PDB file of C-alpha atoms and ligand atoms in Angstrom:
ATOM      1  CA  MET I   1      84.572 129.323 119.850  1.00  0.00           C
ATOM      2  CA  ARG I   2      87.199 128.033 122.214  1.00  0.00           C
ATOM      3  CA  THR I   3      84.818 125.352 123.479  1.00  0.00           C
ATOM      4  CA  ALA I   4      84.259 124.190 119.926  1.00  0.00           C
ATOM      5  CA  ARG I   5      87.975 123.847 119.445  1.00  0.00           C
ATOM      6  CA  TYR I   6      88.363 121.864 122.659  1.00  0.00           C
ATOM      7  CA  LEU I   7      85.519 119.622 121.606  1.00  0.00           C
ATOM      8  CA  ALA I   8      87.106 119.087 118.211  1.00  0.00           C
ATOM      9  CA  ALA I   9      90.427 118.195 119.858  1.00  0.00           C
ATOM     10  CA  LEU I  10      88.672 115.855 122.253  1.00  0.00           C
ATOM     11  CA  PHE I  11      86.823 114.240 119.378  1.00  0.00           C
ATOM     12  CA  GLY I  12      90.131 113.777 117.552  1.00  0.00           C
ATOM     13  CA  LEU I  13      91.646 112.053 120.587  1.00  0.00           C
ATOM     14  CA  LEU I  14      88.568 109.883 120.924  1.00  0.00           C
ATOM     15  CA  GLN I  15      88.892 108.805 117.289  1.00  0.00           C
ATOM     16  CA  ILE I  16      92.508 107.806 117.834  1.00  0.00           C
ATOM     17  CA  ALA I  17      91.506 105.892 120.968  1.00  0.00           C
ATOM     18  CA  LEU I  18      88.776 104.080 119.070  1.00  0.00           C
ATOM     19  CA  ALA I  19      91.046 103.227 116.149  1.00  0.00           C
ATOM     20  CA  SER I  20      93.853 101.925 118.340  1.00  0.00           C
ATOM     21  CA  ASP I  21      93.829  98.489 119.762  1.00  0.00           C
ATOM     22  CA  THR I  22      96.135  95.999 121.348  1.00  0.00           C
ATOM     23  CA  THR I  23      97.422  93.019 119.415  1.00  0.00           C
ATOM     24  CA  ALA I  24      98.056  89.562 120.866  1.00  0.00           C
ATOM     25  CA  ASP I  25     101.748  90.378 121.380  1.00  0.00           C
ATOM     26  CA  GLY I  26     100.814  93.442 123.442  1.00  0.00           C
ATOM     27  CA  ASP I  27     101.536  96.120 120.844  1.00  0.00           C
ATOM     28  CA  THR I  28      99.312  99.146 120.816  1.00  0.00           C
ATOM     29  CA  PHE I  29      98.417  99.668 117.201  1.00  0.00           C
ATOM     30  CA  VAL I  30      96.792 102.665 115.573  1.00  0.00           C
ATOM     31  CA  CYS I  31      95.478 101.991 112.086  1.00  0.00           C
ATOM     32  CA  GLN I  32      97.020 104.643 109.850  1.00  0.00           C
ATOM     33  CA  HIS I  33      96.878 104.047 106.140  1.00  0.00           C
ATOM     34  CA  PRO I  34     100.161 104.885 104.405  1.00  0.00           C
ATOM     35  CA  PRO I  35     100.206 107.201 101.367  1.00  0.00           C
ATOM     36  CA  TYR I  36     100.879 104.269  99.060  1.00  0.00           C
ATOM     37  CA  ARG I  37     101.526 104.951  95.381  1.00  0.00           C
ATOM     38  CA  PRO I  38      99.761 102.962  92.662  1.00  0.00           C
ATOM     39  CA  GLN I  39     101.340 102.405  89.258  1.00  0.00           C
ATOM     40  CA  LEU I  40      99.540 100.809  86.308  1.00  0.00           C
ATOM     41  CA  ILE I  41     101.276  97.735  84.927  1.00  0.00           C
ATOM     42  CA  SER I  42      98.501  96.643  82.579  1.00  0.00           C
ATOM     43  CA  THR I  43      94.944  97.774  81.853  1.00  0.00           C
ATOM     44  CA  SER I  44      93.809  94.489  80.287  1.00  0.00           C
ATOM     45  CA  PRO I  45      94.106  92.403  82.363  1.00  0.00           C
ATOM     46  CA  LEU I  46      94.062  95.002  85.132  1.00  0.00           C
ATOM     47  CA  VAL I  47      97.350  94.815  87.058  1.00  0.00           C
ATOM     48  CA  VAL I  48      98.411  97.596  89.432  1.00  0.00           C
ATOM     49  CA  TYR I  49     101.651  97.851  91.371  1.00  0.00           C
ATOM     50  CA  LEU I  50     101.309  99.389  94.852  1.00  0.00           C
ATOM     51  CA  HIS I  51     104.368 101.022  96.383  1.00  0.00           C
ATOM     52  CA  ASP I  52     104.485 101.078 100.222  1.00  0.00           C
ATOM     53  CA  PHE I  53     101.154  99.319 100.643  1.00  0.00           C
ATOM     54  CA  ILE I  54     102.138  97.622 103.934  1.00  0.00           C
ATOM     55  CA  THR I  55     103.853  99.792 106.552  1.00  0.00           C
ATOM     56  CA  PRO I  56     107.103  98.785 108.313  1.00  0.00           C
ATOM     57  CA  GLU I  57     105.173  98.546 111.614  1.00  0.00           C
ATOM     58  CA  GLU I  58     102.579  96.201 110.080  1.00  0.00           C
ATOM     59  CA  ARG I  59     105.302  94.080 108.497  1.00  0.00           C
ATOM     60  CA  ALA I  60     107.251  93.758 111.737  1.00  0.00           C
ATOM     61  CA  HIS I  61     104.092  92.759 113.596  1.00  0.00           C
ATOM     62  CA  LEU I  62     103.139  90.101 111.028  1.00  0.00           C
ATOM     63  CA  HIS I  63     106.687  88.747 111.002  1.00  0.00           C
ATOM     64  CA  ARG I  64     106.561  88.305 114.790  1.00  0.00           C
ATOM     65  CA  ALA I  65     102.960  87.058 114.899  1.00  0.00           C
ATOM     66  CA  THR I  66     103.556  84.290 112.359  1.00  0.00           C
ATOM     67  CA  ASN I  67     106.773  83.046 113.959  1.00  0.00           C
ATOM     68  CA  GLY I  68     106.404  79.334 114.735  1.00  0.00           C
ATOM     69  CA  THR I  69     103.030  78.971 112.989  1.00  0.00           C
ATOM     70  CA  TRP I  70     104.210  77.878 109.532  1.00  0.00           C
ATOM     71  CA  ARG I  71     103.221  74.622 107.915  1.00  0.00           C
ATOM     72  CA  ARG I  72     103.569  73.138 104.464  1.00  0.00           C
ATOM     73  CA  SER I  73     101.218  74.811 101.940  1.00  0.00           C
ATOM     74  CA  ALA I  74      98.343  72.906 100.435  1.00  0.00           C
ATOM     75  CA  ILE I  75      96.804  73.720  97.079  1.00  0.00           C
ATOM     76  CA  THR I  76      93.290  73.399  95.805  1.00  0.00           C
ATOM     77  CA  SER I  77      93.468  71.644  92.481  1.00  0.00           C
ATOM     78  CA  ASN I  78      90.711  70.126  90.408  1.00  0.00           C
ATOM     79  CA  THR I  79      91.122  66.961  92.436  1.00  0.00           C
ATOM     80  CA  GLY I  80      90.857  68.655  95.813  1.00  0.00           C
ATOM     81  CA  GLY I  81      93.209  70.074  98.410  1.00  0.00           C
ATOM     82  CA  ALA I  82      96.594  68.428  98.319  1.00  0.00           C
ATOM     83  CA  ARG I  83     100.201  68.939  99.162  1.00  0.00           C
ATOM     84  CA  SER I  84     102.108  69.126  95.976  1.00  0.00           C
ATOM     85  CA  ALA I  85     105.480  69.611  94.339  1.00  0.00           C
ATOM     86  CA  VAL I  86     103.788  72.477  92.473  1.00  0.00           C
ATOM     87  CA  ARG I  87     103.744  74.470  95.683  1.00  0.00           C
ATOM     88  CA  THR I  88     106.591  73.873  98.088  1.00  0.00           C
ATOM     89  CA  SER I  89     106.216  76.969 100.273  1.00  0.00           C
ATOM     90  CA  GLN I  90     104.887  77.141 103.833  1.00  0.00           C
ATOM     91  CA  SER I  91     101.701  78.963 104.795  1.00  0.00           C
ATOM     92  CA  THR I  92      99.933  80.248 107.839  1.00  0.00           C
ATOM     93  CA  TYR I  93      96.813  82.080 108.901  1.00  0.00           C
ATOM     94  CA  ILE I  94      96.763  84.179 112.023  1.00  0.00           C
ATOM     95  CA  PRO I  95      93.540  85.300 113.716  1.00  0.00           C
ATOM     96  CA  ARG I  96      92.229  88.677 112.603  1.00  0.00           C
ATOM     97  CA  ASP I  97      93.743  91.317 114.854  1.00  0.00           C
ATOM     98  CA  PRO I  98      93.833  95.134 114.575  1.00  0.00           C
ATOM     99  CA  VAL I  99      96.773  95.019 112.152  1.00  0.00           C
ATOM    100  CA  LEU I 100      95.102  92.548 109.800  1.00  0.00           C
ATOM    101  CA  ALA I 101      91.806  94.451 110.028  1.00  0.00           C
ATOM    102  CA  CYS I 102      93.624  97.658 109.069  1.00  0.00           C
ATOM    103  CA  ILE I 103      95.192  95.996 106.007  1.00  0.00           C
ATOM    104  CA  GLU I 104      91.809  94.509 105.092  1.00  0.00           C
ATOM    105  CA  ASP I 105      90.224  97.975 105.258  1.00  0.00           C
ATOM    106  CA  ARG I 106      92.904  99.286 102.897  1.00  0.00           C
ATOM    107  CA  ALA I 107      92.385  96.440 100.432  1.00  0.00           C
ATOM    108  CA  LEU I 108      88.615  96.947 100.485  1.00  0.00           C
ATOM    109  CA  HIS I 109      88.875 100.722 100.092  1.00  0.00           C
ATOM    110  CA  PHE I 110      91.228 100.311  97.106  1.00  0.00           C
ATOM    111  CA  GLN I 111      88.525  98.298  95.360  1.00  0.00           C
ATOM    112  CA  GLY I 112      85.750 100.821  95.995  1.00  0.00           C
ATOM    113  CA  GLU I 113      83.440 101.278  98.914  1.00  0.00           C
ATOM    114  CA  ALA I 114      80.891  98.623  97.976  1.00  0.00           C
ATOM    115  CA  VAL I 115      83.035  95.549  98.632  1.00  0.00           C
ATOM    116  CA  PRO I 116      81.935  93.862 101.886  1.00  0.00           C
ATOM    117  CA  ARG I 117      84.550  92.689 104.373  1.00  0.00           C
ATOM    118  CA  ALA I 118      82.866  89.284 104.382  1.00  0.00           C
ATOM    119  CA  SER I 119      84.008  88.776 100.776  1.00  0.00           C
ATOM    120  CA  LEU I 120      87.662  88.760 101.887  1.00  0.00           C
ATOM    121  CA  GLU I 121      89.205  85.375 102.517  1.00  0.00           C
ATOM    122  CA  PRO I 122      91.194  85.255 105.743  1.00  0.00           C
ATOM    123  CA  LEU I 123      94.578  86.758 104.851  1.00  0.00           C
ATOM    124  CA  GLN I 124      97.067  84.017 104.059  1.00  0.00           C
ATOM    125  CA  LEU I 125     100.779  84.429 104.655  1.00  0.00           C
ATOM    126  CA  VAL I 126     103.310  82.398 102.710  1.00  0.00           C
ATOM    127  CA  ARG I 127     106.988  81.798 103.331  1.00  0.00           C
ATOM    128  CA  TYR I 128     109.563  80.668 100.802  1.00  0.00           C
ATOM    129  CA  ALA I 129     112.921  79.254 101.866  1.00  0.00           C
ATOM    130  CA  PRO I 130     115.706  78.261  99.437  1.00  0.00           C
ATOM    131  CA  GLY I 131     114.401  75.986  96.672  1.00  0.00           C
ATOM    132  CA  GLU I 132     110.765  76.721  97.497  1.00  0.00           C
ATOM    133  CA  ARG I 133     108.397  78.017  94.843  1.00  0.00           C
ATOM    134  CA  TYR I 134     104.874  78.018  93.519  1.00  0.00           C
ATOM    135  CA  SER I 135     104.678  76.893  89.875  1.00  0.00           C
ATOM    136  CA  PHE I 136     102.409  78.542  87.295  1.00  0.00           C
ATOM    137  CA  HIS I 137      98.842  78.720  88.508  1.00  0.00           C
ATOM    138  CA  SER I 138      95.816  80.977  88.533  1.00  0.00           C
ATOM    139  CA  ASP I 139      94.254  82.210  91.747  1.00  0.00           C
ATOM    140  CA  TRP I 140      90.782  81.766  90.236  1.00  0.00           C
ATOM    141  CA  PHE I 141      89.263  78.298  90.307  1.00  0.00           C
ATOM    142  CA  GLY I 142      88.338  76.457  87.128  1.00  0.00           C
ATOM    143  CA  ASN I 143      86.352  73.840  89.002  1.00  0.00           C
ATOM    144  CA  PRO I 144      82.801  74.977  89.877  1.00  0.00           C
ATOM    145  CA  ALA I 145      82.952  72.811  93.013  1.00  0.00           C
ATOM    146  CA  TYR I 146      85.077  75.572  94.578  1.00  0.00           C
ATOM    147  CA  THR I 147      83.006  78.520  93.385  1.00  0.00           C
ATOM    148  CA  SER I 148      79.560  77.877  94.868  1.00  0.00           C
ATOM    149  CA  PRO I 149      78.163  80.887  96.778  1.00  0.00           C
ATOM    150  CA  ALA I 150      78.561  78.945 100.046  1.00  0.00           C
ATOM    151  CA  ALA I 151      82.242  78.353  99.242  1.00  0.00           C
ATOM    152  CA  GLY I 152      82.638  82.078  98.523  1.00  0.00           C
ATOM    153  CA  GLY I 153      82.285  82.158  94.740  1.00  0.00           C
ATOM    154  CA  ASN I 154      85.373  82.644  92.608  1.00  0.00           C
ATOM    155  CA  ARG I 155      88.305  84.930  93.417  1.00  0.00           C
ATOM    156  CA  VAL I 156      87.596  88.277  91.788  1.00  0.00           C
ATOM    157  CA  THR I 157      90.868  89.982  92.666  1.00  0.00           C
ATOM    158  CA  SER I 158      94.221  89.246  94.273  1.00  0.00           C
ATOM    159  CA  PHE I 159      96.768  91.286  96.163  1.00  0.00           C
ATOM    160  CA  PHE I 160     100.193  89.759  96.723  1.00  0.00           C
ATOM    161  CA  ALA I 161     102.223  91.811  99.191  1.00  0.00           C
ATOM    162  CA  TYR I 162     105.898  91.363 100.043  1.00  0.00           C
ATOM    163  CA  LEU I 163     106.129  91.451 103.832  1.00  0.00           C
ATOM    164  CA  TYR I 164     109.657  90.331 104.502  1.00  0.00           C
ATOM    165  CA  VAL I 165     112.659  89.794 102.258  1.00  0.00           C
ATOM    166  CA  SER I 166     115.896  88.787 103.943  1.00  0.00           C
ATOM    167  CA  GLU I 167     118.958  90.825 102.993  1.00  0.00           C
ATOM    168  CA  ASP I 168     120.589  87.830 101.344  1.00  0.00           C
ATOM    169  CA  MET I 169     117.562  86.821  99.290  1.00  0.00           C
ATOM    170  CA  THR I 170     118.080  86.036  95.619  1.00  0.00           C
ATOM    171  CA  GLY I 171     115.479  84.671  93.227  1.00  0.00           C
ATOM    172  CA  GLY I 172     111.940  84.752  94.563  1.00  0.00           C
ATOM    173  CA  GLY I 173     110.349  87.076  91.997  1.00  0.00           C
ATOM    174  CA  THR I 174     106.710  86.812  90.954  1.00  0.00           C
ATOM    175  CA  ASN I 175     106.429  86.027  87.249  1.00  0.00           C
ATOM    176  CA  PHE I 176     103.425  86.785  85.010  1.00  0.00           C
ATOM    177  CA  PRO I 177     104.398  85.197  81.679  1.00  0.00           C
ATOM    178  CA  MET I 178     101.406  86.576  79.727  1.00  0.00           C
ATOM    179  CA  LEU I 179     101.935  90.256  80.597  1.00  0.00           C
ATOM    180  CA  GLU I 180     103.620  92.598  78.152  1.00  0.00           C
ATOM    181  CA  PRO I 181     107.176  93.169  79.384  1.00  0.00           C
ATOM    182  CA  LYS I 182     108.366  96.718  80.034  1.00  0.00           C
ATOM    183  CA  ARG I 183     111.756  97.708  78.770  1.00  0.00           C
ATOM    184  CA  ASP I 184     112.225 101.227  80.115  1.00  0.00           C
ATOM    185  CA  ALA I 185     115.059 101.210  82.661  1.00  0.00           C
ATOM    186  CA  ALA I 186     112.868 103.203  85.060  1.00  0.00           C
ATOM    187  CA  TRP I 187     110.976  99.979  85.807  1.00  0.00           C
ATOM    188  CA  CYS I 188     114.022  97.968  86.830  1.00  0.00           C
ATOM    189  CA  ARG I 189     113.721  98.792  90.532  1.00  0.00           C
ATOM    190  CA  ILE I 190     110.498  96.794  90.748  1.00  0.00           C
ATOM    191  CA  LEU I 191     110.767  94.531  87.698  1.00  0.00           C
ATOM    192  CA  ASP I 192     113.483  92.044  86.867  1.00  0.00           C
ATOM    193  CA  CYS I 193     114.967  93.613  83.741  1.00  0.00           C
ATOM    194  CA  ASP I 194     117.478  90.776  83.288  1.00  0.00           C
ATOM    195  CA  ASP I 195     114.676  88.386  82.450  1.00  0.00           C
ATOM    196  CA  VAL I 196     114.272  87.498  78.777  1.00  0.00           C
ATOM    197  CA  TYR I 197     111.483  89.210  76.821  1.00  0.00           C
ATOM    198  CA  GLU I 198     109.610  85.921  76.355  1.00  0.00           C
ATOM    199  CA  ASN I 199     109.098  85.566  80.098  1.00  0.00           C
ATOM    200  CA  GLY I 200     106.680  88.485  80.376  1.00  0.00           C
ATOM    201  CA  VAL I 201     106.819  90.477  83.601  1.00  0.00           C
ATOM    202  CA  THR I 202     108.691  89.428  86.742  1.00  0.00           C
ATOM    203  CA  PHE I 203     108.147  91.526  89.851  1.00  0.00           C
ATOM    204  CA  ARG I 204     111.029  91.722  92.269  1.00  0.00           C
ATOM    205  CA  ALA I 205     110.240  91.016  95.905  1.00  0.00           C
ATOM    206  CA  VAL I 206     110.418  94.510  97.440  1.00  0.00           C
ATOM    207  CA  GLU I 207     109.383  94.771 101.082  1.00  0.00           C
ATOM    208  CA  GLY I 208     106.189  96.698 101.686  1.00  0.00           C
ATOM    209  CA  ASN I 209     105.091  96.723  98.051  1.00  0.00           C
ATOM    210  CA  ALA I 210     102.219  94.736  96.574  1.00  0.00           C
ATOM    211  CA  VAL I 211     100.814  93.660  93.226  1.00  0.00           C
ATOM    212  CA  PHE I 212      97.062  93.834  92.635  1.00  0.00           C
ATOM    213  CA  TRP I 213      95.270  92.164  89.741  1.00  0.00           C
ATOM    214  CA  GLN I 214      91.855  91.176  88.521  1.00  0.00           C
ATOM    215  CA  ASN I 215      91.288  87.439  88.142  1.00  0.00           C
ATOM    216  CA  LEU I 216      87.950  87.350  86.363  1.00  0.00           C
ATOM    217  CA  ARG I 217      86.924  88.765  83.026  1.00  0.00           C
ATOM    218  CA  GLU I 218      83.749  90.851  82.589  1.00  0.00           C
ATOM    219  CA  ASP I 219      81.705  87.689  81.961  1.00  0.00           C
ATOM    220  CA  GLY I 220      82.880  86.199  85.272  1.00  0.00           C
ATOM    221  CA  THR I 221      85.180  83.578  83.766  1.00  0.00           C
ATOM    222  CA  GLY I 222      88.790  83.187  84.856  1.00  0.00           C
ATOM    223  CA  ASP I 223      91.300  85.279  82.911  1.00  0.00           C
ATOM    224  CA  PRO I 224      94.150  83.040  81.690  1.00  0.00           C
ATOM    225  CA  ARG I 225      96.402  86.096  81.232  1.00  0.00           C
ATOM    226  CA  VAL I 226      96.938  86.409  84.994  1.00  0.00           C
ATOM    227  CA  ILE I 227      98.595  83.043  85.497  1.00  0.00           C
ATOM    228  CA  HIS I 228     101.735  83.557  87.516  1.00  0.00           C
ATOM    229  CA  ALA I 229     104.409  81.766  89.493  1.00  0.00           C
ATOM    230  CA  GLY I 230     106.340  82.384  92.682  1.00  0.00           C
ATOM    231  CA  LEU I 231     109.834  81.784  91.305  1.00  0.00           C
ATOM    232  CA  PRO I 232     112.159  79.673  93.463  1.00  0.00           C
ATOM    233  CA  VAL I 233     113.980  81.479  96.224  1.00  0.00           C
ATOM    234  CA  VAL I 234     117.677  80.700  95.672  1.00  0.00           C
ATOM    235  CA  THR I 235     119.155  82.106  98.870  1.00  0.00           C
ATOM    236  CA  GLY I 236     117.538  83.723 101.881  1.00  0.00           C
ATOM    237  CA  GLU I 237     113.867  83.928 102.745  1.00  0.00           C
ATOM    238  CA  LYS I 238     110.727  85.695 101.534  1.00  0.00           C
ATOM    239  CA  ILE I 239     107.377  86.148 103.281  1.00  0.00           C
ATOM    240  CA  GLY I 240     104.369  87.306 101.309  1.00  0.00           C
ATOM    241  CA  MET I 241     100.684  87.778 101.928  1.00  0.00           C
ATOM    242  CA  ASN I 242      97.683  86.877  99.773  1.00  0.00           C
ATOM    243  CA  THR I 243      94.526  88.947  99.977  1.00  0.00           C
ATOM    244  CA  TRP I 244      91.724  87.449  97.935  1.00  0.00           C
ATOM    245  CA  THR I 245      88.338  89.050  97.342  1.00  0.00           C
ATOM    246  CA  ARG I 246      85.617  86.582  96.409  1.00  0.00           C
ATOM    247  CA  GLU I 247      82.365  86.971  94.480  1.00  0.00           C
ATOM    248  CA  ALA I 248      80.239  85.973  97.468  1.00  0.00           C
ATOM    249  CA  ALA I 249      80.613  87.136 101.058  1.00  0.00           C
ATOM    250  CA  PRO I 250      80.513  84.159 103.434  1.00  0.00           C
ATOM    251  CA  TRP I 251      83.263  85.312 105.814  1.00  0.00           C
ATOM    252  CA  THR I 252      81.218  87.143 108.388  1.00  0.00           C
ATOM    253  CA  ASP I 253      83.108  89.470 110.722  1.00  0.00           C
ATOM    254  CA  GLY I 254      84.993  87.747 113.503  1.00  0.00           C
ATOM    255  CA  GLY I 255      87.103  85.465 111.381  1.00  0.00           C
ATOM    256  CA  ASP I 256      86.237  82.319 113.327  1.00  0.00           C
ATOM    257  CA  GLN I 257      85.316  80.297 110.247  1.00  0.00           C
ATOM    258  CA  ALA I 258      87.402  77.328 109.284  1.00  0.00           C
ATOM    259  CA  TYR I 259      90.302  78.571 107.194  1.00  0.00           C
ATOM    260  CA  PRO I 260      90.318  77.232 103.643  1.00  0.00           C
ATOM    261  CA  GLU I 261      93.085  74.878 102.538  1.00  0.00           C
ATOM    262  CA  VAL I 262      94.174  76.899  99.558  1.00  0.00           C
TER     263      VAL I 262
HETATM  264  C1  NAG D   1     111.080  83.682 116.261  1.00  0.00           C
HETATM  265  O1  NAG D   1     111.165  82.943 117.472  1.00  0.00           O
HETATM  266  C2  NAG D   1     112.488  82.587 117.814  1.00  0.00           C
HETATM  267  C3  NAG D   1     112.443  81.662 119.018  1.00  0.00           C
HETATM  268  O2  NAG D   1     111.529  82.117 119.975  1.00  0.00           O
HETATM  269  C4  NAG D   1     113.312  83.847 118.058  1.00  0.00           C
HETATM  270  O3  NAG D   1     114.637  83.533 118.374  1.00  0.00           O
HETATM  271  C5  NAG D   1     113.284  84.712 116.796  1.00  0.00           C
HETATM  272  O4  NAG D   1     113.953  85.942 117.015  1.00  0.00           O
HETATM  273  C6  NAG D   1     111.857  84.999 116.366  1.00  0.00           C
HETATM  274  N1  NAG D   1     111.839  85.693 115.094  1.00  0.00           N
HETATM  275  C7  NAG D   1     111.064  86.766 114.870  1.00  0.00           C
HETATM  276  C8  NAG D   1     111.121  87.335 113.505  1.00  0.00           C
HETATM  277  O5  NAG D   1     110.311  87.241 115.696  1.00  0.00           O
END
């Protein structure tokens, strides 16, 4: 009996040892999924708000790991990748490390157990300084040139997580103009209730929280109701993270593929 208990304890320790790993900046990291809280924003299109989706430890690590790696964001338009006034933020990709793998696991698990890791695009981080924004766009591609199986297919779902919001940040919400606005005051902590009714739903940038939505309709076509914009940051700084799940699964484990310019 006692032996069994010792073995169980040993096995528990072994599991922790296996799950923990060292990141490039020397942190020992144990992947522990937070008890995040989902809240339905819309059923059609499916939009879910996720409270406390990224832990403070994960956010601090990503903030450090991306320091000095930022460059001007490109966009993929129907004419190809380009730098544009439509998107004035900065972006970066960092190599998959234990922290990113842990967040990927969470994002996959949220979508059900059948979604392969290789269908996740490398996680993209974006930074907005004063005046920077991303005008109305969809995450799904309208141009079939970007949705071949080899290119990954189209983007089925999106998570946008708020990783860092400076104390002095103003502006910088995420606006979905086609969503039905909510007027109950209980929503005002996460939604901008000062926005006019015609503007739909604007999520405030709240550190650690994320918005999840479905990009494609049942027939596989892009859903125009999930167009959205990163509103200009007026003061301060915001760092967010995009997690895109694609129809195909070309990103084999290891993350050494060329990162897409999107
Ligand atoms: C980024 O790097 C600079 C210079 O090395 C340092 O002063 C700053 O504290 C770093 N910021 C973060 C968030 O790690």
